[in-house]
């Protein structure tokens, strides 16, 4: 992502000593995404404040409640972390293909089918197996179907030239229809009356909470997935090849990189993570596969991935932040008599501000060590 | 037969009726997206615009008592969304596809937020013309009870088809869509053209939303749109950026969407939800069949990032 700071020719400047300069260059390059993302969030919150104030409510009170509901107590922090778990995984579903230059927005479909596959495979086995192998099988099934779903978009993109954004979106709608058909029909638990769902998992097969906490294991699984993704992208040959292909697909092809396999592989892995998010929702939160699986985690994941600039490690804090906003929604609704869509408006505003901020990269001289030595040269490159 | 039971004939009739009734929002939203894409920009946020348009139209109609003022309000709001999208995308390095998704989320959120008080009251409906008056079958009468907006949509498609080929504005739009440089060479500013094209596209998409809330299904709630705005992008590709193609594709999608309810009306209830997926499956199959990894889509504006 960032250039190797040591490769720059060291132009002597009066202000800094030579030994300090590489450190400062490294800091400057690392600080740019953090500072710009922070600025974008502040501007987004500012615009949202104007909107809230225009409706005659106090933005200050809203932000206070948001902090209180998301991070203000140990209870709310635990709630936040539980809600961040699926976002970690759906954000990876967007971020991994994005490193190859693909915009995949259909994570919702993989979540829904992953949850459904998890429930479908677990229910007949609960009488014969112990929980651990059931969880493993659930995870594998959900990852397989999620991987297949998103991998198909990647496959169609490379081998058929079908736009992956549209294909993944269509597949998401097809997945939701498929789930509705199955939980209304063959997989329906007759006891579920108004809200069709599969039979519930027995209590001992629920993915419990971590010791001493009220946060389910899905959070840890999400963190591990982010770390694995980071290692794959930054430290492996495949990740390196993917980054080259993401920078310039044609150049990668000329270099002889297996672009097709990279695209299918990365989209499949991405879908597998989103599928796993569905399995966690079923095994740790819902207890059965039902319509609540299509709760919009796939779409919030897009926001998380873009906010994190598709960096798997940056996804962790961003997912927690958005999990906190999500967790505070109920409190805002009750205390300020605002509709539940308030959080949606805030997310949309933040999303637009963050995407808008992309235009700021490279514009500030302070973040661009190449320009330090020539203080009177023109503005930033590109 | 006793004059009301038409047996299995109900299926094609229901599909025809569905094609007419369900296709109207598709016609407007796809024509809007067609104009935007012809200028070289893609707006994925039309789903949000459509739903916000539905809310704005319904709210205005409830408050003023006039459905047409509702349509106007929706158009204004839709143009506003288009202007925001167009303005943001003017800046370098901003991804127009991602901005579309963000605008969609923003539009949906704002519509649900501001539309909360309008779920209960009833709004006056848009008028329709009973073309089926000659028939004694109530099903046929219902099927041919055609809304004025449907007719306007058809006229609009023909008018746009003519205007794109024969007017100066049509030429300007096509030049901007094919090459930013060519547009600049002609002394035109491609950013301004795209800004205006996105605003017009948003206004048309919002009319589609107004049809949903003011005629069919004819009420405002949070589930009013089932992806019509998103499907527009696929529809326009299917229609090869051609206005008359948009019209035909919309009718086809309307018919496909009516397949499930039509079969259910004659007692075929298994696979009901799968029929909901019919338009999406149809789109995907068409896209797979018509795309190619080596050449760009025929008829596609060359400056469109979707097809590069």
XYZ file of C-alpha atoms in Angstrom:
690
model
C 0.000 0.000 0.000
C 2.635 2.529 0.993
C 5.969 2.789 -0.716
C 9.090 1.648 1.073
C 10.337 4.733 2.877
C 13.980 3.703 2.511
C 13.845 3.717 -1.237
C 13.514 7.490 -1.357
C 16.657 9.465 -2.015
C 17.497 11.259 1.173
C 17.629 14.917 0.424
C 19.334 16.665 3.310
C 17.246 19.299 5.005
C 18.241 21.612 7.732
C 15.304 20.882 9.989
C 15.681 17.165 10.659
C 18.627 15.020 11.399
C 19.250 12.240 8.913
C 18.539 9.395 11.358
C 15.157 10.769 12.263
C 13.991 11.300 8.719
C 12.980 7.693 7.825
C 10.934 7.518 11.022
C 9.164 10.759 10.200
C 8.530 9.626 6.632
C 7.076 6.375 7.885
C 4.907 8.240 10.365
C 3.704 10.725 7.768
C 2.664 8.010 5.339
C 0.903 6.047 8.057
C -0.761 9.144 9.455
C -2.418 10.140 6.187
C -5.210 7.518 6.116
C -5.857 7.909 9.841
C -6.023 11.693 9.704
C -8.195 11.800 6.582
C -10.585 9.120 7.862
C -10.848 11.026 11.145
C -11.563 14.260 9.286
C -14.216 12.508 7.186
C -15.933 11.121 10.274
C -15.894 14.541 11.947
C -17.367 16.193 8.849
C -19.986 13.430 8.547
C -20.974 13.887 12.195
C -21.107 17.654 11.617
C -23.509 17.339 8.694
C -25.609 14.893 10.681
C -25.675 17.345 13.617
C -27.096 20.027 11.351
C -29.816 17.606 10.256
C -30.687 16.690 13.847
C -30.609 20.316 14.946
C -32.891 21.260 12.049
C -35.438 18.832 13.476
C -35.287 20.630 16.789
C -33.359 17.970 18.674
C -30.037 18.345 20.397
C -27.133 16.760 18.506
C -25.064 16.971 21.659
C -27.537 14.834 23.555
C -27.604 12.398 20.656
C -23.845 11.960 20.586
C -23.832 11.619 24.366
C -26.425 8.856 24.168
C -24.534 7.254 21.337
C -21.414 7.117 23.451
C -23.361 5.917 26.460
C -25.196 3.228 24.472
C -22.143 2.044 22.585
C -19.189 2.466 24.902
C -20.374 4.085 28.131
C -20.487 1.001 30.335
C -19.091 -2.497 30.423
C -22.542 -3.739 29.505
C -22.768 -1.541 26.426
C -19.212 -2.357 25.358
C -20.054 -6.047 25.432
C -23.180 -5.377 23.398
C -21.084 -3.380 20.916
C -18.515 -6.138 20.515
C -21.230 -8.723 19.873
C -22.707 -6.530 17.170
C -19.297 -5.894 15.644
C -18.700 -9.625 15.084
C -20.720 -10.042 11.865
C -19.490 -6.662 10.603
C -15.867 -7.787 10.841
C -16.641 -10.695 8.535
C -18.935 -8.922 6.068
C -16.423 -6.077 5.787
C -13.759 -8.619 4.819
C -16.139 -9.807 2.106
C -15.895 -6.331 0.589
C -12.282 -5.546 1.443
C -10.591 -8.664 0.032
C -12.021 -8.361 -3.502
C -11.426 -4.607 -3.316
C -7.682 -5.263 -3.129
C -8.061 -6.780 -6.597
C -9.996 -3.773 -7.791
C -13.409 -5.474 -7.546
C -16.471 -3.885 -5.944
C -18.466 -6.732 -4.414
C -21.609 -5.585 -2.613
C -23.553 -8.813 -2.259
C -22.243 -9.995 1.116
C -25.827 -10.106 2.393
C -26.518 -13.122 0.160
C -23.575 -15.055 1.547
C -24.629 -14.205 5.125
C -28.162 -15.457 4.545
C -27.162 -18.690 2.825
C -24.301 -19.290 5.262
C -26.692 -19.079 8.183
C -29.200 -21.301 6.452
C -26.591 -23.926 5.524
C -25.270 -23.890 9.091
C -28.707 -24.542 10.531
C -29.576 -27.135 7.887
C -26.468 -29.195 8.536
C -26.539 -28.878 12.335
C -30.155 -29.779 13.055
C -30.083 -33.450 11.977
C -26.737 -33.984 13.735
C -27.542 -32.586 17.157
C -28.808 -35.962 18.367
C -25.696 -37.916 17.339
C -22.700 -35.574 17.686
C -21.307 -33.407 20.447
C -21.304 -29.608 20.019
C -17.720 -29.101 18.848
C -17.868 -31.236 15.686
C -21.293 -29.779 14.923
C -19.876 -26.263 15.111
C -17.000 -27.230 12.849
C -19.383 -28.737 10.305
C -21.637 -25.700 10.516
C -18.694 -23.411 9.919
C -17.475 -25.448 6.968
C -20.926 -25.611 5.378
C -21.518 -21.894 5.790
C -18.091 -21.031 4.414
C -18.568 -23.373 1.456
C -21.887 -21.887 0.389
C -20.829 -18.305 1.078
C -17.617 -18.874 -0.852
C -19.531 -20.412 -3.719
C -21.942 -17.465 -3.829
C -19.392 -14.650 -3.906
C -16.843 -16.744 -5.784
C -19.428 -17.096 -8.527
C -19.463 -13.299 -8.952
C -15.688 -13.376 -9.258
C -15.807 -16.256 -11.701
C -18.408 -14.511 -13.856
C -16.371 -11.340 -13.753
C -13.212 -12.890 -15.005
C -14.445 -15.567 -17.371
C -17.631 -13.955 -18.663
C -16.982 -10.238 -18.223
C -20.097 -9.795 -16.078
C -19.879 -6.769 -13.793
C -19.267 -8.169 -10.305
C -21.089 -5.368 -8.489
C -24.365 -6.106 -10.233
C -23.870 -9.881 -10.273
C -23.212 -10.073 -6.532
C -26.207 -7.867 -5.847
C -28.511 -10.010 -7.991
C -27.156 -13.120 -6.291
C -27.946 -11.548 -2.913
C -31.594 -11.093 -3.884
C -31.707 -14.635 -5.237
C -30.207 -15.912 -1.981
C -32.848 -14.161 0.110
C -35.622 -15.631 -2.050
C -34.006 -19.052 -1.722
C -33.897 -18.751 2.056
C -37.527 -17.602 2.240
C -38.549 -20.561 0.097
C -36.667 -23.047 2.263
C -37.761 -21.712 5.648
C -41.347 -21.521 4.423
C -41.156 -25.007 2.980
C -38.908 -27.988 3.640
C -36.910 -26.523 6.534
C -39.744 -24.834 8.356
C -40.317 -25.561 11.996
C -44.094 -26.006 12.356
C -43.864 -24.302 15.742
C -42.728 -21.018 14.167
C -46.001 -19.310 13.448
C -45.790 -15.712 12.275
C -42.081 -15.648 11.738
C -41.103 -18.683 9.670
C -37.802 -20.188 10.716
C -35.962 -23.476 10.986
C -36.191 -25.503 14.159
C -34.117 -23.957 16.973
C -30.712 -25.326 17.897
C -30.695 -27.063 21.299
C -29.239 -24.797 23.979
C -26.015 -26.761 24.415
C -25.281 -26.341 20.716
C -25.361 -22.567 20.927
C -22.010 -20.891 20.480
C -21.706 -19.477 23.968
C -20.045 -16.415 25.405
C -16.377 -16.028 26.124
C -15.444 -16.803 29.723
C -16.304 -13.969 32.086
C -17.918 -11.891 29.373
C -21.225 -11.367 27.699
C -19.628 -11.368 24.245
C -20.075 -14.439 22.067
C -17.227 -16.273 20.394
C -18.129 -14.814 17.031
C -16.154 -11.704 17.931
C -12.962 -13.713 18.343
C -13.633 -15.565 15.103
C -14.052 -12.218 13.347
C -10.785 -10.857 14.762
C -8.939 -14.016 13.751
C -10.384 -13.742 10.231
C -9.171 -10.142 9.984
C -5.670 -11.097 11.113
C -5.560 -14.026 8.688
C -6.677 -11.755 5.859
C -4.026 -9.211 6.786
C -1.319 -11.860 6.727
C -2.528 -13.196 3.381
C -2.592 -9.766 1.781
C 0.595 -8.326 3.221
C 2.878 -11.316 3.667
C 2.095 -13.963 1.070
C 2.929 -14.212 -2.617
C -0.733 -14.533 -3.522
C -1.499 -11.374 -1.589
C 1.324 -9.542 -3.289
C 0.096 -10.703 -6.697
C -3.417 -9.631 -5.796
C -2.220 -6.162 -4.866
C -0.423 -5.864 -8.194
C -3.551 -6.987 -10.034
C -5.575 -4.485 -8.031
C -3.204 -1.706 -9.032
C -3.242 -2.580 -12.702
C -5.064 -5.657 -13.933
C -3.568 -5.531 -17.413
C -0.014 -5.179 -16.166
C -0.561 -8.173 -13.902
C -1.761 -10.217 -16.847
C 1.250 -9.222 -18.927
C 3.482 -10.207 -16.012
C 1.943 -13.672 -16.277
C 0.186 -13.572 -12.918
C -2.731 -16.019 -12.650
C -5.298 -13.237 -12.509
C -8.273 -15.537 -13.008
C -7.297 -17.826 -10.157
C -6.533 -14.830 -7.928
C -9.954 -13.304 -8.575
C -11.853 -16.532 -8.001
C -9.715 -17.396 -4.961
C -10.049 -14.024 -3.251
C -13.767 -13.697 -3.922
C -14.316 -17.237 -2.646
C -12.394 -16.515 0.543
C -14.314 -13.275 0.935
C -17.626 -15.069 0.545
C -16.528 -17.765 2.978
C -16.045 -15.115 5.661
C -19.474 -13.621 4.996
C -20.991 -17.103 5.112
C -19.323 -17.621 8.471
C -20.969 -14.419 9.684
C -24.318 -16.029 8.893
C -23.407 -19.185 10.788
C -22.384 -17.112 13.818
C -25.657 -15.201 13.711
C -27.505 -18.515 13.779
C -25.340 -20.320 16.321
C -24.672 -17.422 18.691
C -27.571 -14.978 18.368
C -30.730 -16.200 16.635
C -30.602 -19.915 17.439
C -32.291 -20.694 14.128
C -32.178 -19.556 10.529
C -34.910 -17.000 9.838
C -35.620 -13.741 8.064
C -33.559 -11.771 10.610
C -30.441 -13.024 8.841
C -31.092 -10.423 6.164
C -30.703 -7.625 8.691
C -28.375 -5.518 6.599
C -24.998 -6.689 7.962
C -23.886 -7.158 4.383
C -24.585 -3.518 3.557
C -23.094 -2.068 6.749
C -20.054 -4.207 5.977
C -19.547 -2.200 2.772
C -19.361 0.964 4.863
C -16.920 -0.617 7.314
C -14.648 -1.817 4.513
C -14.540 1.564 2.798
C -13.954 3.387 6.093
C -11.046 1.027 6.768
C -9.725 1.621 3.257
C -9.885 -2.141 2.701
C -7.179 -2.788 5.278
C -8.138 -5.926 7.268
C -6.567 -4.689 10.510
C -8.213 -1.273 10.244
C -11.526 -3.093 9.870
C -11.340 -4.120 13.549
C -11.644 -0.633 15.120
C -14.084 0.558 12.436
C -16.371 -2.449 12.914
C -16.353 -1.839 16.670
C -17.195 1.832 16.091
C -20.133 0.977 13.838
C -21.184 -1.845 16.147
C -21.354 0.801 18.863
C -23.497 3.116 16.741
C -25.743 0.161 16.003
C -25.927 -0.777 19.688
C -26.913 2.736 20.715
C -29.831 2.868 18.260
C -32.372 1.590 20.771
C -31.327 4.053 23.451
C -31.558 7.007 21.030
C -34.982 5.839 19.951
C -36.291 5.639 23.514
C -34.716 8.722 25.011
C -35.045 11.205 22.149
C -38.171 9.874 20.426
C -36.327 9.597 17.132
C -37.193 6.894 14.572
C -35.007 3.789 14.365
C -33.860 4.946 10.928
C -31.734 7.631 12.647
C -28.804 5.235 12.674
C -29.321 4.548 8.962
C -29.210 8.270 8.165
C -26.047 8.635 10.212
C -24.438 5.682 8.469
C -25.337 7.056 5.046
C -23.935 10.487 5.938
C -20.709 8.989 7.274
C -20.401 6.754 4.240
C -20.719 9.661 1.811
C -18.235 11.770 3.791
C -15.710 8.940 3.842
C -15.963 8.272 0.113
C -15.758 11.985 -0.564
C -12.558 12.153 1.479
C -10.842 9.850 -1.032
C -10.272 12.951 -3.083
C -8.088 14.421 -0.330
C -5.373 11.782 -0.534
C -2.081 13.194 -1.741
C -3.290 16.757 -1.410
C -1.635 17.563 1.891
C 2.067 18.166 1.667
C 2.655 17.202 5.284
C 1.780 13.555 4.507
C 3.950 13.364 1.418
C 7.662 13.095 2.267
C 8.623 13.427 -1.395
C 7.557 17.054 -1.238
C 9.191 17.953 2.050
C 12.493 18.968 0.550
C 10.922 21.373 -1.935
C 8.661 23.615 0.092
C 7.872 25.946 -2.812
C 6.903 23.308 -5.386
C 3.313 22.983 -6.581
C 0.568 21.170 -4.768
C 0.477 17.410 -4.264
C 0.836 15.009 -7.150
C -2.039 13.612 -9.212
C -68.242 -20.378 -16.671
C -70.357 -17.799 -14.992
C -68.796 -14.644 -16.271
C -66.353 -14.136 -13.437
C -64.319 -17.337 -13.446
C -61.888 -17.385 -16.317
C -59.924 -20.422 -15.156
C -56.374 -20.848 -16.384
C -56.743 -17.837 -18.653
C -56.165 -15.947 -15.427
C -52.443 -16.706 -15.624
C -51.566 -14.927 -18.877
C -54.052 -12.206 -18.021
C -52.481 -11.698 -14.610
C -49.048 -11.610 -16.193
C -50.246 -9.016 -18.691
C -51.859 -6.995 -15.940
C -48.708 -7.380 -13.870
C -46.553 -6.326 -16.782
C -48.579 -3.143 -17.078
C -48.912 -2.445 -13.376
C -45.506 -3.529 -12.083
C -43.488 -2.188 -14.989
C -44.253 1.524 -14.543
C -41.646 2.174 -11.825
C -39.168 0.114 -13.840
C -39.829 2.274 -16.914
C -39.134 5.523 -15.096
C -36.173 4.354 -13.088
C -34.526 2.648 -16.074
C -35.053 5.651 -18.353
C -33.538 7.841 -15.656
C -30.563 5.559 -15.223
C -30.223 5.344 -18.999
C -29.864 9.131 -19.239
C -27.303 9.168 -16.431
C -25.279 6.340 -17.892
C -25.427 7.805 -21.376
C -23.607 10.812 -19.943
C -20.822 8.530 -18.718
C -21.714 8.173 -15.074
C -23.416 5.392 -13.157
C -25.789 6.038 -10.268
C -26.333 2.990 -8.092
C -28.229 5.073 -5.573
C -31.526 5.130 -7.450
C -33.031 2.648 -4.996
C -32.689 5.294 -2.293
C -33.999 7.982 -4.640
C -36.970 5.826 -5.583
C -37.932 5.109 -1.985
C -37.423 8.710 -0.955
C -39.516 9.773 -3.951
C -42.271 7.420 -2.834
C -42.187 8.948 0.647
C -42.035 12.544 -0.587
C -44.905 11.985 -3.036
C -47.047 10.298 -0.408
C -46.341 12.905 2.239
C -47.049 15.785 -0.116
C -50.226 14.153 -1.407
C -51.466 13.612 2.151
C -50.759 17.202 3.129
C -51.973 18.974 -0.019
C -54.623 16.533 -1.188
C -53.184 16.528 -4.694
C -51.360 13.448 -5.991
C -49.834 15.427 -8.855
C -48.209 17.829 -6.426
C -46.850 14.681 -4.805
C -45.284 13.616 -8.086
C -43.758 17.079 -8.470
C -42.354 16.980 -4.949
C -40.850 13.577 -5.658
C -39.233 14.896 -8.828
C -37.735 17.800 -6.937
C -36.374 15.530 -4.228
C -35.034 13.064 -6.793
C -33.283 15.842 -8.694
C -31.769 16.966 -5.388
C -30.375 13.487 -4.724
C -29.020 13.402 -8.261
C -27.338 16.773 -7.788
C -25.639 15.613 -4.587
C -24.416 12.453 -6.326
C -23.263 14.391 -9.366
C -21.517 17.028 -7.301
C -19.568 14.537 -5.210
C -18.545 12.449 -8.207
C -17.041 15.506 -9.873
C -14.031 15.317 -7.595
C -11.034 13.241 -8.639
C -10.534 9.750 -7.152
C -14.134 9.478 -5.975
C -15.640 6.099 -6.890
C -19.073 6.699 -8.418
C -20.283 3.133 -7.836
C -19.466 3.317 -4.128
C -21.012 6.793 -3.818
C -24.139 5.296 -5.325
C -24.293 2.652 -2.614
C -23.763 5.325 0.027
C -26.473 7.533 -1.467
C -28.784 4.546 -1.496
C -28.258 3.978 2.214
C -28.649 7.695 2.887
C -31.829 7.952 0.811
C -33.395 4.900 2.432
C -32.483 6.139 5.895
C -33.849 9.618 5.252
C -37.060 8.242 3.721
C -37.707 5.941 6.682
C -36.786 8.724 9.098
C -38.982 11.449 7.626
C -41.701 9.062 6.461
C -42.542 7.669 9.890
C -45.625 9.914 10.377
C -47.064 9.014 6.954
C -47.526 5.300 7.438
C -51.066 5.746 8.794
C -52.901 8.478 6.807
C -54.321 7.695 3.360
C -53.239 9.736 0.365
C -55.349 10.481 -2.726
C -54.395 8.157 -5.561
C -53.190 8.981 -9.025
C -55.939 8.681 -11.626
C -56.178 5.773 -14.039
C -58.097 5.245 -17.254
C -60.451 2.207 -17.449
C -59.551 0.826 -20.889
C -61.270 -2.426 -19.978
C -64.765 -0.981 -19.856
C -65.836 -2.973 -22.912
C -65.400 -6.285 -21.122
C -67.836 -7.912 -18.751
C -65.038 -9.783 -16.971
C -63.933 -7.923 -13.862
C -60.460 -9.432 -14.201
C -60.011 -7.876 -17.630
C -61.416 -4.590 -16.397
C -58.935 -4.619 -13.540
C -56.066 -5.578 -15.822
C -56.762 -2.765 -18.248
C -57.291 -0.117 -15.615
C -54.189 1.723 -16.727
C -52.531 4.478 -14.776
C -51.710 7.738 -16.490
C -48.068 7.493 -15.474
C -47.714 4.250 -17.446
C -48.829 6.081 -20.570
C -46.547 9.007 -19.824
C -43.694 6.533 -19.390
C -44.309 5.017 -22.814
C -44.454 8.442 -24.449
C -41.298 9.435 -22.622
C -39.432 6.391 -23.906
C -40.319 7.235 -27.516
C -39.540 10.918 -26.987
C -36.142 10.139 -25.483
C -35.366 7.718 -28.268
C -36.037 10.445 -30.798
C -34.301 13.170 -28.801
C -31.107 11.193 -28.321
C -30.728 10.768 -32.062
C -32.043 14.062 -33.355
C -31.482 16.888 -30.911
C -28.531 18.929 -29.842
C -29.006 17.935 -26.202
C -29.034 14.293 -27.230
C -25.780 14.750 -29.085
C -24.158 16.539 -26.147
C -25.212 13.702 -23.839
C -23.792 11.054 -26.151
C -20.508 12.899 -26.620
C -19.998 13.253 -22.869
C -20.721 9.563 -22.437
C -18.298 8.462 -25.085
C -15.331 10.589 -24.199
C -14.648 13.352 -21.698
C -11.908 14.630 -23.977
C -14.152 14.824 -27.023
C -16.682 16.779 -24.981
C -13.990 19.216 -23.834
C -12.794 19.564 -27.414
C -16.306 20.660 -28.335
C -16.154 23.299 -25.632
C -18.450 21.394 -23.290
C -17.841 20.640 -19.649
C -18.403 16.885 -19.136
C -18.784 17.341 -15.371
C -21.684 19.756 -15.798
C -23.362 17.502 -18.361
C -23.066 14.528 -16.031
C -24.286 16.576 -13.085
C -27.430 17.551 -14.971
C -27.919 14.050 -16.403
C -27.685 12.566 -12.904
C -30.226 15.098 -11.630
C -32.663 14.264 -14.439
C -32.105 10.554 -13.790
C -32.859 11.045 -10.111
C -36.014 13.009 -10.877
C -37.318 10.231 -13.142
C -36.468 7.521 -10.613
C -38.415 9.455 -7.983
C -41.472 9.482 -10.284
C -41.230 5.692 -10.274
C -41.333 5.876 -6.490
C -44.336 8.208 -6.577
C -46.170 5.630 -8.690
C -45.463 2.974 -6.060
C -46.841 4.975 -3.152
C -49.661 6.760 -4.994
C -51.020 3.994 -7.219
C -49.684 0.489 -6.885
C -49.470 -0.861 -4.199
C -50.629 2.620 -3.204
C -49.447 3.119 0.343
C -46.275 4.207 2.024
C -44.303 1.790 4.172
C -40.695 0.843 4.581
C -40.936 -2.209 2.350
C -42.474 -0.373 -0.569
C -39.665 -1.029 -3.020
C -38.328 -4.496 -3.613
C -35.157 -3.528 -5.375
C -36.653 -1.777 -8.410
C -34.071 0.979 -8.140
C -31.173 -1.439 -8.038
C -32.562 -3.491 -10.873
C -32.496 -0.371 -13.028
C -28.767 -0.738 -13.511
C -29.170 -4.279 -14.774
C -32.165 -3.254 -16.890
C -30.199 -0.553 -18.639
C -27.414 -2.977 -19.483
C -29.999 -5.437 -20.764
C -31.608 -2.655 -22.783
C -28.246 -1.699 -24.256
C -28.635 1.938 -23.214
C -31.528 2.307 -25.640
C -34.757 4.027 -24.423
C -37.082 1.717 -26.323
C -35.073 -1.220 -25.028
C -35.651 0.128 -21.508
C -39.390 0.124 -22.163
C -39.407 -3.458 -23.421
C -37.115 -4.657 -20.646
C -39.355 -3.003 -18.047
C -42.432 -4.747 -19.440
C -40.580 -8.053 -19.411
C -39.492 -7.522 -15.807
C -42.965 -6.476 -14.779
C -44.308 -9.674 -16.322
C -41.652 -11.816 -14.653
C -42.388 -10.186 -11.319
C -46.098 -10.920 -11.728
C -45.477 -14.606 -12.437
C -45.508 -15.681 -8.780
C -48.725 -13.899 -7.746
C -50.377 -14.977 -11.022
C -49.641 -18.640 -10.445
C -50.720 -18.311 -6.841
C -54.081 -16.931 -7.947
C -54.829 -20.181 -9.780
C -53.682 -22.350 -6.894
C -50.021 -22.995 -7.687
C -48.459 -22.053 -4.369
C -45.308 -24.159 -4.213
C -42.171 -22.264 -5.049
C -43.898 -18.973 -4.345
C -40.776 -17.277 -3.042
C -38.668 -18.609 -5.850
C -40.876 -16.757 -8.299
C -39.998 -13.589 -6.421
C -36.465 -14.200 -7.574
C -37.534 -14.577 -11.209
C -36.575 -11.042 -12.334
C -33.169 -11.327 -10.666
C -32.466 -14.742 -12.158
C -33.625 -13.455 -15.527
C -31.281 -10.461 -15.319
C -28.344 -12.582 -14.282
C -28.882 -15.068 -17.102
C -29.211 -12.268 -19.636
C -26.066 -10.595 -18.339
C -24.125 -13.857 -18.495
C -25.400 -14.580 -21.989
C -24.626 -11.151 -23.383
C -21.354 -10.237 -21.652
C -17.939 -11.092 -22.925
C -14.574 -10.951 -21.210
C -12.811 -9.613 -24.278
C -14.954 -6.902 -25.799
C -17.013 -4.188 -24.189
C -20.781 -4.314 -24.421
C -22.234 -3.086 -27.676
C -24.007 0.198 -27.306
C -22.266 1.011 -24.035
C -21.082 4.586 -23.489
C -17.300 4.356 -23.653
C -16.674 6.616 -20.669
C -18.845 4.504 -18.347
C -16.763 2.937 -15.577
C -19.128 -0.020 -15.301
C -18.182 -1.453 -18.658
C -14.479 -0.720 -18.792
